[in-house]
Short mmCIF file of C-alpha atoms in Angstrom, two decimals:
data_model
loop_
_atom_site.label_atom_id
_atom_site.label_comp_id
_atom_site.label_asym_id
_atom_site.label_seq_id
_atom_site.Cartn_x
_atom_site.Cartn_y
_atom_site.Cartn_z
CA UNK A 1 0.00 0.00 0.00
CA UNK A 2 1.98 3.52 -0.86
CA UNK A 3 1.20 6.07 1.81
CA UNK A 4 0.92 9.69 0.51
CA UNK A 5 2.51 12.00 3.94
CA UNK A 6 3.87 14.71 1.74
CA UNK A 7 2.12 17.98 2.13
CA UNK A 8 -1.00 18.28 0.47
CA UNK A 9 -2.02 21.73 -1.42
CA UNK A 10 -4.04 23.52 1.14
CA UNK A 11 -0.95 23.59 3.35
CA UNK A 12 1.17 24.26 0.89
CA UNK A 13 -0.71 27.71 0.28
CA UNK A 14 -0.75 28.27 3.54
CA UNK A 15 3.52 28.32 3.66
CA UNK A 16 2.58 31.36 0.62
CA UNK A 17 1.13 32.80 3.21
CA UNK A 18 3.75 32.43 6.23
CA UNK A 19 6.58 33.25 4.14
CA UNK A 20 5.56 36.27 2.61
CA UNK A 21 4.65 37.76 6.26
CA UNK A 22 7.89 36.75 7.23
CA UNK A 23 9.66 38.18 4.20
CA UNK A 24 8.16 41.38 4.53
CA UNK A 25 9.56 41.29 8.16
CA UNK A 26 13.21 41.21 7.27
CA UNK A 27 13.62 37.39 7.84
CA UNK A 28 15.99 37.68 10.25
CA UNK A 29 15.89 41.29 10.98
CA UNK A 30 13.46 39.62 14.22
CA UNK A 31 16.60 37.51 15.55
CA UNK A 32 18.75 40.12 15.17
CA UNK A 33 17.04 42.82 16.90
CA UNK A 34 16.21 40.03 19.68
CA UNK A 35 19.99 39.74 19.98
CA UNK A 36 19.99 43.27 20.61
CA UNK A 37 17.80 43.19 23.53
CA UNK A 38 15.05 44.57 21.60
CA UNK A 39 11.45 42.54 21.53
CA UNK A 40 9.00 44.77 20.60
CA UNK A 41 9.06 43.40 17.08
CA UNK A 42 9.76 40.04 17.59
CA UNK A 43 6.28 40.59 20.17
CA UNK A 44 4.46 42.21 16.99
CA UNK A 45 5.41 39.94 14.94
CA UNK A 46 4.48 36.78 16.70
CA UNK A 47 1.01 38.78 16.93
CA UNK A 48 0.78 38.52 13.34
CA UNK A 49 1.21 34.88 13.32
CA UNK A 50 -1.69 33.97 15.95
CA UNK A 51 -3.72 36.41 13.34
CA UNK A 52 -2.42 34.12 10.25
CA UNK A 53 -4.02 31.35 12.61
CA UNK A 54 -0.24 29.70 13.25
CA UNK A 55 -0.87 29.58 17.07
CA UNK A 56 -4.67 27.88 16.88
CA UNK A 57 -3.87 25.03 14.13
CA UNK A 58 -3.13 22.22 16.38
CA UNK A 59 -5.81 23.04 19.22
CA UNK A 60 -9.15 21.64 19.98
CA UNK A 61 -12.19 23.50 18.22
CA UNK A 62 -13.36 23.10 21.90
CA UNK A 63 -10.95 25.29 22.73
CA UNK A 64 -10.53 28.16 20.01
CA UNK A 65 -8.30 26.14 17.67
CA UNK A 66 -8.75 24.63 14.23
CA UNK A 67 -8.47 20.66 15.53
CA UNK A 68 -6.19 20.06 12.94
CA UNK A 69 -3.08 17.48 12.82
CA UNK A 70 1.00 17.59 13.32
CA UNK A 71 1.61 17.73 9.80
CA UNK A 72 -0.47 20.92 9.20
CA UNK A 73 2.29 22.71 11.66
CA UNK A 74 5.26 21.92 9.28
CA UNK A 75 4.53 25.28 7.32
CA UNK A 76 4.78 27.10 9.66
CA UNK A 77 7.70 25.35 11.56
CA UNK A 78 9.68 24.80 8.29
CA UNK A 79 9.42 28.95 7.75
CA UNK A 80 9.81 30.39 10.78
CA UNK A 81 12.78 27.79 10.67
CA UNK A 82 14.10 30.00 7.80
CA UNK A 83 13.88 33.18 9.28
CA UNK A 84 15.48 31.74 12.86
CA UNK A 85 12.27 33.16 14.47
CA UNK A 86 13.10 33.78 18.09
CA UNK A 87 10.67 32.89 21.27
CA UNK A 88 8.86 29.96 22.02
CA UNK A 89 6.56 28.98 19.27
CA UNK A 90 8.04 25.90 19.08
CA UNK A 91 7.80 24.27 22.97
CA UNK A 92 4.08 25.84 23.08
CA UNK A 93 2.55 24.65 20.16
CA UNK A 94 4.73 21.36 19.96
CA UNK A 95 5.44 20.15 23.32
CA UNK A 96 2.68 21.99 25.74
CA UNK A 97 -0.44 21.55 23.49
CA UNK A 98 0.44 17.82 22.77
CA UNK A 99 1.03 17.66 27.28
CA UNK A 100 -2.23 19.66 27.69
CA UNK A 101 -4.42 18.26 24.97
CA UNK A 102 -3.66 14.75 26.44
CA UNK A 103 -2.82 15.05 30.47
CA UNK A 104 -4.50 18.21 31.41
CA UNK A 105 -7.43 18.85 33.09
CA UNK A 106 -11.08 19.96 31.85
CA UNK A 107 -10.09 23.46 33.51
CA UNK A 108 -6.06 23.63 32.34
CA UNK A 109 -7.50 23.15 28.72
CA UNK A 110 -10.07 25.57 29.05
CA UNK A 111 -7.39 28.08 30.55
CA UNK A 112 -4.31 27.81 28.66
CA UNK A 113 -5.14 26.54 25.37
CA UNK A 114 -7.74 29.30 24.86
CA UNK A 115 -4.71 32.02 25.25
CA UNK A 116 -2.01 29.64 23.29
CA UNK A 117 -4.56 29.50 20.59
CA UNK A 118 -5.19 33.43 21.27
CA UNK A 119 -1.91 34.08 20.39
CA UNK A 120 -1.82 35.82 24.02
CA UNK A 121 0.08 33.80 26.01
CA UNK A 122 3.53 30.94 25.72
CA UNK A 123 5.00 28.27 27.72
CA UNK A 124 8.92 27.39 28.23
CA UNK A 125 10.09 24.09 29.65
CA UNK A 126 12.36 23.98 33.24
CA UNK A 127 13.57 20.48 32.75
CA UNK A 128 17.82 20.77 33.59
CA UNK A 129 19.22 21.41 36.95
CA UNK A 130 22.91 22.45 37.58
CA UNK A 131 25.40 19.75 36.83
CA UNK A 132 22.60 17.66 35.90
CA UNK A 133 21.11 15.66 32.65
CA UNK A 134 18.01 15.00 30.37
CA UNK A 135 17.50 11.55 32.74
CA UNK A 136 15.09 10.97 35.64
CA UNK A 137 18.21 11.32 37.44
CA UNK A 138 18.57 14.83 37.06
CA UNK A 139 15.50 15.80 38.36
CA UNK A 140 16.14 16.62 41.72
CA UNK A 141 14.21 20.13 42.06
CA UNK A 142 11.67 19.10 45.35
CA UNK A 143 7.94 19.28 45.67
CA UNK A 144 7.07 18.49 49.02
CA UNK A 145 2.84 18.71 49.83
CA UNK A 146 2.08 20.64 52.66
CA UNK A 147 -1.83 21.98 53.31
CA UNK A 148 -3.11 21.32 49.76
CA UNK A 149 -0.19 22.89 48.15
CA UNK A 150 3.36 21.64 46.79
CA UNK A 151 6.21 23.69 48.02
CA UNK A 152 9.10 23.81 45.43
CA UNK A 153 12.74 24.44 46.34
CA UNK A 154 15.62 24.15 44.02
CA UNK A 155 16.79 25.76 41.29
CA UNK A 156 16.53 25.05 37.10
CA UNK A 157 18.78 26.28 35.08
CA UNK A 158 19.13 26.87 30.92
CA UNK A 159 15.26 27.22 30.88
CA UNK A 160 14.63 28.72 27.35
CA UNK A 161 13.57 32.15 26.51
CA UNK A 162 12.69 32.35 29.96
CA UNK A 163 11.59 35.84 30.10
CA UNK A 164 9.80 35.64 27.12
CA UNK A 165 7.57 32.86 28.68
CA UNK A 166 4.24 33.53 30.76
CA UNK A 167 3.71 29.79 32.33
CA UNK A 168 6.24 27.33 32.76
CA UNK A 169 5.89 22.92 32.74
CA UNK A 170 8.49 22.19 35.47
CA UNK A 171 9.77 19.11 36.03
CA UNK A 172 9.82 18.02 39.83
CA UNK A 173 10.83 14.97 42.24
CA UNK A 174 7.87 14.23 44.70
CA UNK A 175 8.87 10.41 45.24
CA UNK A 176 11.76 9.20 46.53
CA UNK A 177 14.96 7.90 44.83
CA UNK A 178 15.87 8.60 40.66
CA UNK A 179 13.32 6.34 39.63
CA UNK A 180 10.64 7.47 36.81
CA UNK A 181 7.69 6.61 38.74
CA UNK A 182 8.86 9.79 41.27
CA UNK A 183 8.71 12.68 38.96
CA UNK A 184 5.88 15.13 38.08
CA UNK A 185 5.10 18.06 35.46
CA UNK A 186 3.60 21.12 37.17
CA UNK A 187 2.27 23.89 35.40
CA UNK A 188 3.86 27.32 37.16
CA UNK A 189 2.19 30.30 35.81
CA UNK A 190 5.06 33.54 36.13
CA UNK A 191 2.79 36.58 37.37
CA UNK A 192 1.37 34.11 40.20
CA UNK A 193 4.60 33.03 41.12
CA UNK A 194 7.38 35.08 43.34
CA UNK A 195 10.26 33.16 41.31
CA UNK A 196 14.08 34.46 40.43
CA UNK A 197 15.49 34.57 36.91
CA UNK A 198 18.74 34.95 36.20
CA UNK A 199 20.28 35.33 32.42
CA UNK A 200 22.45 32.93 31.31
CA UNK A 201 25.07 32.87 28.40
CA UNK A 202 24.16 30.71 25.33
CA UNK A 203 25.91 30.37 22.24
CA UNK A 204 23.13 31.17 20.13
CA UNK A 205 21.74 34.49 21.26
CA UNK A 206 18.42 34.14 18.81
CA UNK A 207 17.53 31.68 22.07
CA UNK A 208 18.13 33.04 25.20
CA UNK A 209 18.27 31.12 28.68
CA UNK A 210 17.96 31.59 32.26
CA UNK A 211 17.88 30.70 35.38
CA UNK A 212 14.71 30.07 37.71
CA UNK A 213 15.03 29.70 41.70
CA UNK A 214 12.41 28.32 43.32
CA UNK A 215 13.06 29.24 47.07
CA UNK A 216 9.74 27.52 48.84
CA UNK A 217 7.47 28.78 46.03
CA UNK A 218 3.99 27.35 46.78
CA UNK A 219 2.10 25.81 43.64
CA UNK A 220 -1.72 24.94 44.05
CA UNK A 221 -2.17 20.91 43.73
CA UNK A 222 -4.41 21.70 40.55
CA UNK A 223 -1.22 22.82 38.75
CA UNK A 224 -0.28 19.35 38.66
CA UNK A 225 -0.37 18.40 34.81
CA UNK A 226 -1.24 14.69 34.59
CA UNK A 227 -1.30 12.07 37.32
CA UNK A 228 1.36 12.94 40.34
CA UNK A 229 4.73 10.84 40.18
CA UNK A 230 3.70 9.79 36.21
CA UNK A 231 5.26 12.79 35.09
CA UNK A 232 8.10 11.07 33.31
CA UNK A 233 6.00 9.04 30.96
CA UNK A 234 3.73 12.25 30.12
CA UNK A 235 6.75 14.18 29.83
CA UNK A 236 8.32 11.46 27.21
CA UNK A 237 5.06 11.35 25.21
CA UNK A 238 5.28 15.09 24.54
CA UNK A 239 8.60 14.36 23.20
CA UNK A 240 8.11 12.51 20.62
CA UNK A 241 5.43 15.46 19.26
CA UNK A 242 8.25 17.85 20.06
CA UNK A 243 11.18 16.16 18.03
CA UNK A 244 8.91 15.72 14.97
CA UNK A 245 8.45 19.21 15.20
CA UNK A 246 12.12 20.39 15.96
CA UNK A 247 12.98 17.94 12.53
CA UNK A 248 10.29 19.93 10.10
CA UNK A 249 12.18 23.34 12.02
CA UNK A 250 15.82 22.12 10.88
CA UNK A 251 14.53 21.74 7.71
CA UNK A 252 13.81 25.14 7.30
CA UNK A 253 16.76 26.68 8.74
CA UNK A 254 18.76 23.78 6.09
CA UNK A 255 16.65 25.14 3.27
CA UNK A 256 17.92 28.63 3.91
CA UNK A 257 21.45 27.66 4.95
CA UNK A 258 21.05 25.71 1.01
CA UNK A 259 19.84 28.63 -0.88
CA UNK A 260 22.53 30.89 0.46
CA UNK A 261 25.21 29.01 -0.59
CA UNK A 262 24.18 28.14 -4.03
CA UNK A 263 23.26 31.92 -4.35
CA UNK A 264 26.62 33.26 -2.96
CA UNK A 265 28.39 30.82 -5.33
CA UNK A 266 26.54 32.57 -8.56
CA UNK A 267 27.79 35.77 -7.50
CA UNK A 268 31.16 35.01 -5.88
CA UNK A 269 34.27 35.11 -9.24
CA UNK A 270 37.75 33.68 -8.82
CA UNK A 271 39.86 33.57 -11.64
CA UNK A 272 37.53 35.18 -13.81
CA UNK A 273 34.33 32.94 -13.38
CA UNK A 274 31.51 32.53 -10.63
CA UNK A 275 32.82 29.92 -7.89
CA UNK A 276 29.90 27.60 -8.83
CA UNK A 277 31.94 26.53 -11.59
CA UNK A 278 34.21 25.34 -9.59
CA UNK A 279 33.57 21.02 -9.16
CA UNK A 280 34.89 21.19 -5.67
CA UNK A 281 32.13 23.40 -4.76
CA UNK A 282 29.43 21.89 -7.08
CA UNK A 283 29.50 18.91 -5.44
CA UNK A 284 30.00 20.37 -1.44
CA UNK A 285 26.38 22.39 -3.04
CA UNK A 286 25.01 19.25 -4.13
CA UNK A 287 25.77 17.11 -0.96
CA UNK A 288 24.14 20.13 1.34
CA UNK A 289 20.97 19.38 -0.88
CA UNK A 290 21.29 15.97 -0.72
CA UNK A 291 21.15 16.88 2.71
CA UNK A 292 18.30 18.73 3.33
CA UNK A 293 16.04 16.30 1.24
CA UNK A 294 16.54 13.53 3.10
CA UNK A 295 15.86 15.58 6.19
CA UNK A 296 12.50 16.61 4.58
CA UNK A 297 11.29 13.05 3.67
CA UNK A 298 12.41 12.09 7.40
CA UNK A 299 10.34 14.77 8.81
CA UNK A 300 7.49 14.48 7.14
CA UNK A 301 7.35 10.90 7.53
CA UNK A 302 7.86 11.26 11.28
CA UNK A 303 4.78 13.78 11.80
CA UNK A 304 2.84 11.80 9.44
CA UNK A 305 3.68 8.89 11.20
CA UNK A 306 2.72 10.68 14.78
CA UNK A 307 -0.52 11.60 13.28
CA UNK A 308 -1.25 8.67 12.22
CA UNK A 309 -0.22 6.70 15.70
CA UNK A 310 1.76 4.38 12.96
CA UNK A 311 3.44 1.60 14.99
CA UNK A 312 6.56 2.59 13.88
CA UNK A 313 6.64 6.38 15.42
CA UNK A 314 9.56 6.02 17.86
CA UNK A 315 11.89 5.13 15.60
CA UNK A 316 11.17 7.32 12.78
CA UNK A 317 10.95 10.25 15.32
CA UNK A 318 14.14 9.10 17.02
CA UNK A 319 16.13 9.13 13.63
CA UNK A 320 14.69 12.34 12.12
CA UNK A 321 15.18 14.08 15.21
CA UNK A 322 18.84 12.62 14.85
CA UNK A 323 19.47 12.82 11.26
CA UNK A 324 18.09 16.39 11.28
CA UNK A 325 20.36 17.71 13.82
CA UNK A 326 23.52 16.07 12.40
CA UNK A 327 22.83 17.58 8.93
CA UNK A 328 22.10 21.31 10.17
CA UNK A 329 25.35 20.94 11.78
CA UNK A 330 27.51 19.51 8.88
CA UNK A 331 25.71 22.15 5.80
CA UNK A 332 26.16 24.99 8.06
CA UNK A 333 29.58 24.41 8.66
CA UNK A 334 29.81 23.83 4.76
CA UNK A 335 28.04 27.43 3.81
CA UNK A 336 31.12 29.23 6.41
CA UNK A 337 33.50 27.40 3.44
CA UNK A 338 31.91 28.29 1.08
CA UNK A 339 31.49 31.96 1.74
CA UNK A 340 35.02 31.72 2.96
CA UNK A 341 36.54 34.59 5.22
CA UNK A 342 32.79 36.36 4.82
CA UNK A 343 31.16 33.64 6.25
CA UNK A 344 32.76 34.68 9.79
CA UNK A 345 31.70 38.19 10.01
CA UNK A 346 28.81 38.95 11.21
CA UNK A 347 27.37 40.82 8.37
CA UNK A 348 25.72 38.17 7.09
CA UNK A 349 23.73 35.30 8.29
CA UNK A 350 26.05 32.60 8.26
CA UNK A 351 27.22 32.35 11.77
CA UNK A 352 22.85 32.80 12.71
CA UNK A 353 22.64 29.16 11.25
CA UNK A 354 25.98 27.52 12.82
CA UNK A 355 24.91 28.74 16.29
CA UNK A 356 21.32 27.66 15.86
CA UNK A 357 22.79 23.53 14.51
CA UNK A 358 24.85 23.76 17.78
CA UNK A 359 21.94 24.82 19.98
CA UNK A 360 19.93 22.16 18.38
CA UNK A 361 22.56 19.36 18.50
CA UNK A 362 21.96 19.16 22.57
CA UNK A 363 18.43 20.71 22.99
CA UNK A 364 16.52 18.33 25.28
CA UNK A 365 18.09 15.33 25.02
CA UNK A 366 21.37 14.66 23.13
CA UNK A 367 22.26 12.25 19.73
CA UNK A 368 23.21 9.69 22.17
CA UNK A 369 20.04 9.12 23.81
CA UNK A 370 17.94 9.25 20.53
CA UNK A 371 20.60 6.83 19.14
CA UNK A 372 19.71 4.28 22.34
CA UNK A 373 15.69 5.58 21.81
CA UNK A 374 15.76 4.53 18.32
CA UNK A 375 18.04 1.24 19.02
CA UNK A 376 15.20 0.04 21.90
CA UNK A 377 12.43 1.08 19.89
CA UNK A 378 13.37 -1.14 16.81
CA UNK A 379 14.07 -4.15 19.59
CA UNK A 380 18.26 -3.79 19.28
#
C-alpha cells in the first residue's frame, strides 16, 4: 500500500502565506534585533502569526483552535525555521499543546489553550538542573505537599527564553529515589509566582536562557499536569510530538542555509568565473541538498507517522530528530566554506545558522540518547 505523507495543497498555500509575512519582516531582521535586547518586534510579529491562525492550528475547536493534525504545523515550523524566528513557538505549540491536549485537566484546557490558541500567552520548559542531565536522574528540584499545596525548592537552570515565557511545565521529584515513577510536570504560571530569573550565556543568542530559583514557592495541587509521580512518561510522550516538530524546524533553517550558498556561489568570481563553476564546490552544493532532502522526507514521515499513531513512530521520530540535527550541523559548517573569510563576520547570516545547529545538537536530550531511543524502539 503507498502512503501519501507529503504535504498536500491547502498547506502548501498556507507556507505562501507564512513566508511572505515573514519576508516582509526582514527574515531575520526579528533575531537580530532580539539579539539586541530589543522585543518589541519580535512581540508584533508573533502577533501577526496567531492572526495568520499559526498559534490555533493544532488546538481543539473546543478550545478556540482549528483541531487540525501535526503535519499541518510543518509550514509554519519549516518557515519560521528559515527566518530563525526567536521565542517559544516551538515548545508551546509542539510540546505543551500535545502535554495539555492529552494530560491536562477539563479546567487547564479551558485556561491555557484558549490564550495559546489566542496568540496571548507561551510556555517554556524547566527540565535541567545544575550539573545535571536530560534523565530521571537529574531531576532533583523538590515538591514536598504541605496543606493542599506543593512547596518547590531548588533551582533550574538553561530554561529557554525564559523571560519571554508567561507559564512554565516544570519538572519536579515528589517520590523518593531517581526512579521514573517519582517525577511530576507542574504547570507554574510567572505573574502568580514570586520566582528568580537569572540570564544565562548561550551560544546562540536568537535563544536566550535563564535561570529560575524556586526558594519555597507554593504551587496549588491543581497545577499538577497529569497524574502525580507519572510525570516522566507524560513528559516522554510530549517528546516525541516535540522532536517531529524540531525535525520539520531544521529543515527550514537547512533550506535557507542551502539557498545561500548556491546563491553566494553565482555571484562570488575567482579567476575570472563565478565559484559555482568550480567542481569542488558543485558537489559540497550538491551534498548540502542531498542533505536537506533527506531531512525533509524524514520529517514528514515522522509527523505523518505521529498523526497517524503508525506503529513505527519512535523510531522514525528518534532518527529524524537525529538525522536532522547532524545535517544542520555539517551544511552549516559547509556554507562558512563556502562563503570563505565572509562567512565569519557577522554581516551576514552565516554564523545565525551555525549557532542555531549547535543549539539544536543538545536541545533536550542529546544524539546519544535518541541513538539508544531509536536502538530500543526497533528491539536492538
Amino acid at each position: 500500500m503507498k502512503v501519501d505523507f507529503s504535504l498536500n495543497q491547502e498547506q502548501e498555500m498556507f507556507r505562501g502565506y507564512v513566508r511572505k509575512y515573514l519576508d516582509g519582516a526582514g527574515q531575520t531582521k526579528t533575531a537580530r534585533a532580539y539579539i539586541e535586547g530589543e522585543t518589541g518586534s519580535l512581540r508584533a510579529l508573533f502577533s501577526g502569526l496567531a492572526e495568520l491562525g499559526c498559534t490555533s492550528i493544532n488546538i481543539s475547536e473546543d478550545y478556540g483552535g482549528m483541531g487540525l493534525g501535526h503535519l499541518d504545523l510543518i509550514p509554519v515550523l519549516e518557515e519560521t525555521g528559515r527566518s530563525l524566528f526567536p521565542g517559544l513557538y516551538l515548545e508551546t505549540n509542539a510540546l505543551a499543546v500535545p502535554l495539555l491536549e492529552k494530560f491536562g485537566t477539563e479546567e487547564q484546557k479551558g485556561r491555557y489553550l484558549a490564550e495559546i490558541s489566542a496568540g496571548t500567552k507561551t510556555f517554556s520548559l524547566a527540565w535541567l538542573e545544575p550539573g545535571g542531565s536530560y534523565g530521571p536522574s537529574g531531576i532533583n528540584l523538590e515538591a514536598k505537599s504541605l496543606n493542599g499545596q506543593l512547596i518547590l525548592s531548588g533551582v533550574k537552570t538553561m530554561v529557554p527564553d525564559a523571560e519571554l515565557a508567561d507559564h512554565y511545565i516544570v519538572l519536579v521529584r515528589t517520590g523518593k529515589g531517581n526512579r521514573n515513577e517519582g517525577i511530576t510536570l507542574l504547570i507554574v504560571d510567572r505573574n502568580e509566582t514570586n520566582l528568580t530569573l537569572e540570564s544565562q550565556k548561550n551560544i546562540d543568542e536568537t535563544r536566550q536562557l535563564a535561570a529560575l530559583a524556586f526558594n519555597d514557592v507554593e504551587i496549588p495541587m491543581d497545577q499538577v499536569l497529569g497524574s502525580m509521580h507519572q510525570g516522566w512518561d507524560a513528559i516522554q510522550e510530549g517528546l516525541l510530538s516535540f522532536n517531529a516538530a524540531l525535525s520539520a524546524v531544521i529543515v527550514g533553517c537547512m533550506e535557507k542555509v542551502v539557498e545561500m550558498a548556491a546563491e553566494y556561489a553565482k555571484i562570488r568570481e575567482q579567476f575570472g568565473q563565478p565559484i559555482g563553476r568550480f567542481q569542488a564546490i558543485k558537489h559540497r552544493i550538491v551534498d548540502m541538498k542531498m542533505d536537506l532532502e533527506t531531512a525533509r522526507s524524514l520529517a514528514y514521515y515522522a509527523n505523518w507517522a505521529l498523526e497517524s499513531d503508525a506503529e513505527d513512530r519512535v523510531q522514525a521520530i528518534s532518527c529524524a530528530r537525529i538525522f536532522a540535527t547532524k545535517a544542520f550541523m555539517r551544511i552549516s559548517s559547509d556554507n562558512i566554506q563556502i562563503h570563505g573569510g565572509i562567512g565569519f563576520t557577522e554581516e551576514i547570516d552565516c554564523h545565525l545558522f551555525v549557532k542555531r545547529a549547535r543549539f539544536y545538537e543538545n536541545y533536550l536530550g542529546s544524539t546519544e540518547q535518541y541513538y539508544k531511543q531509536a536502538a530500543t524502539a526497533l528491539g536492538w
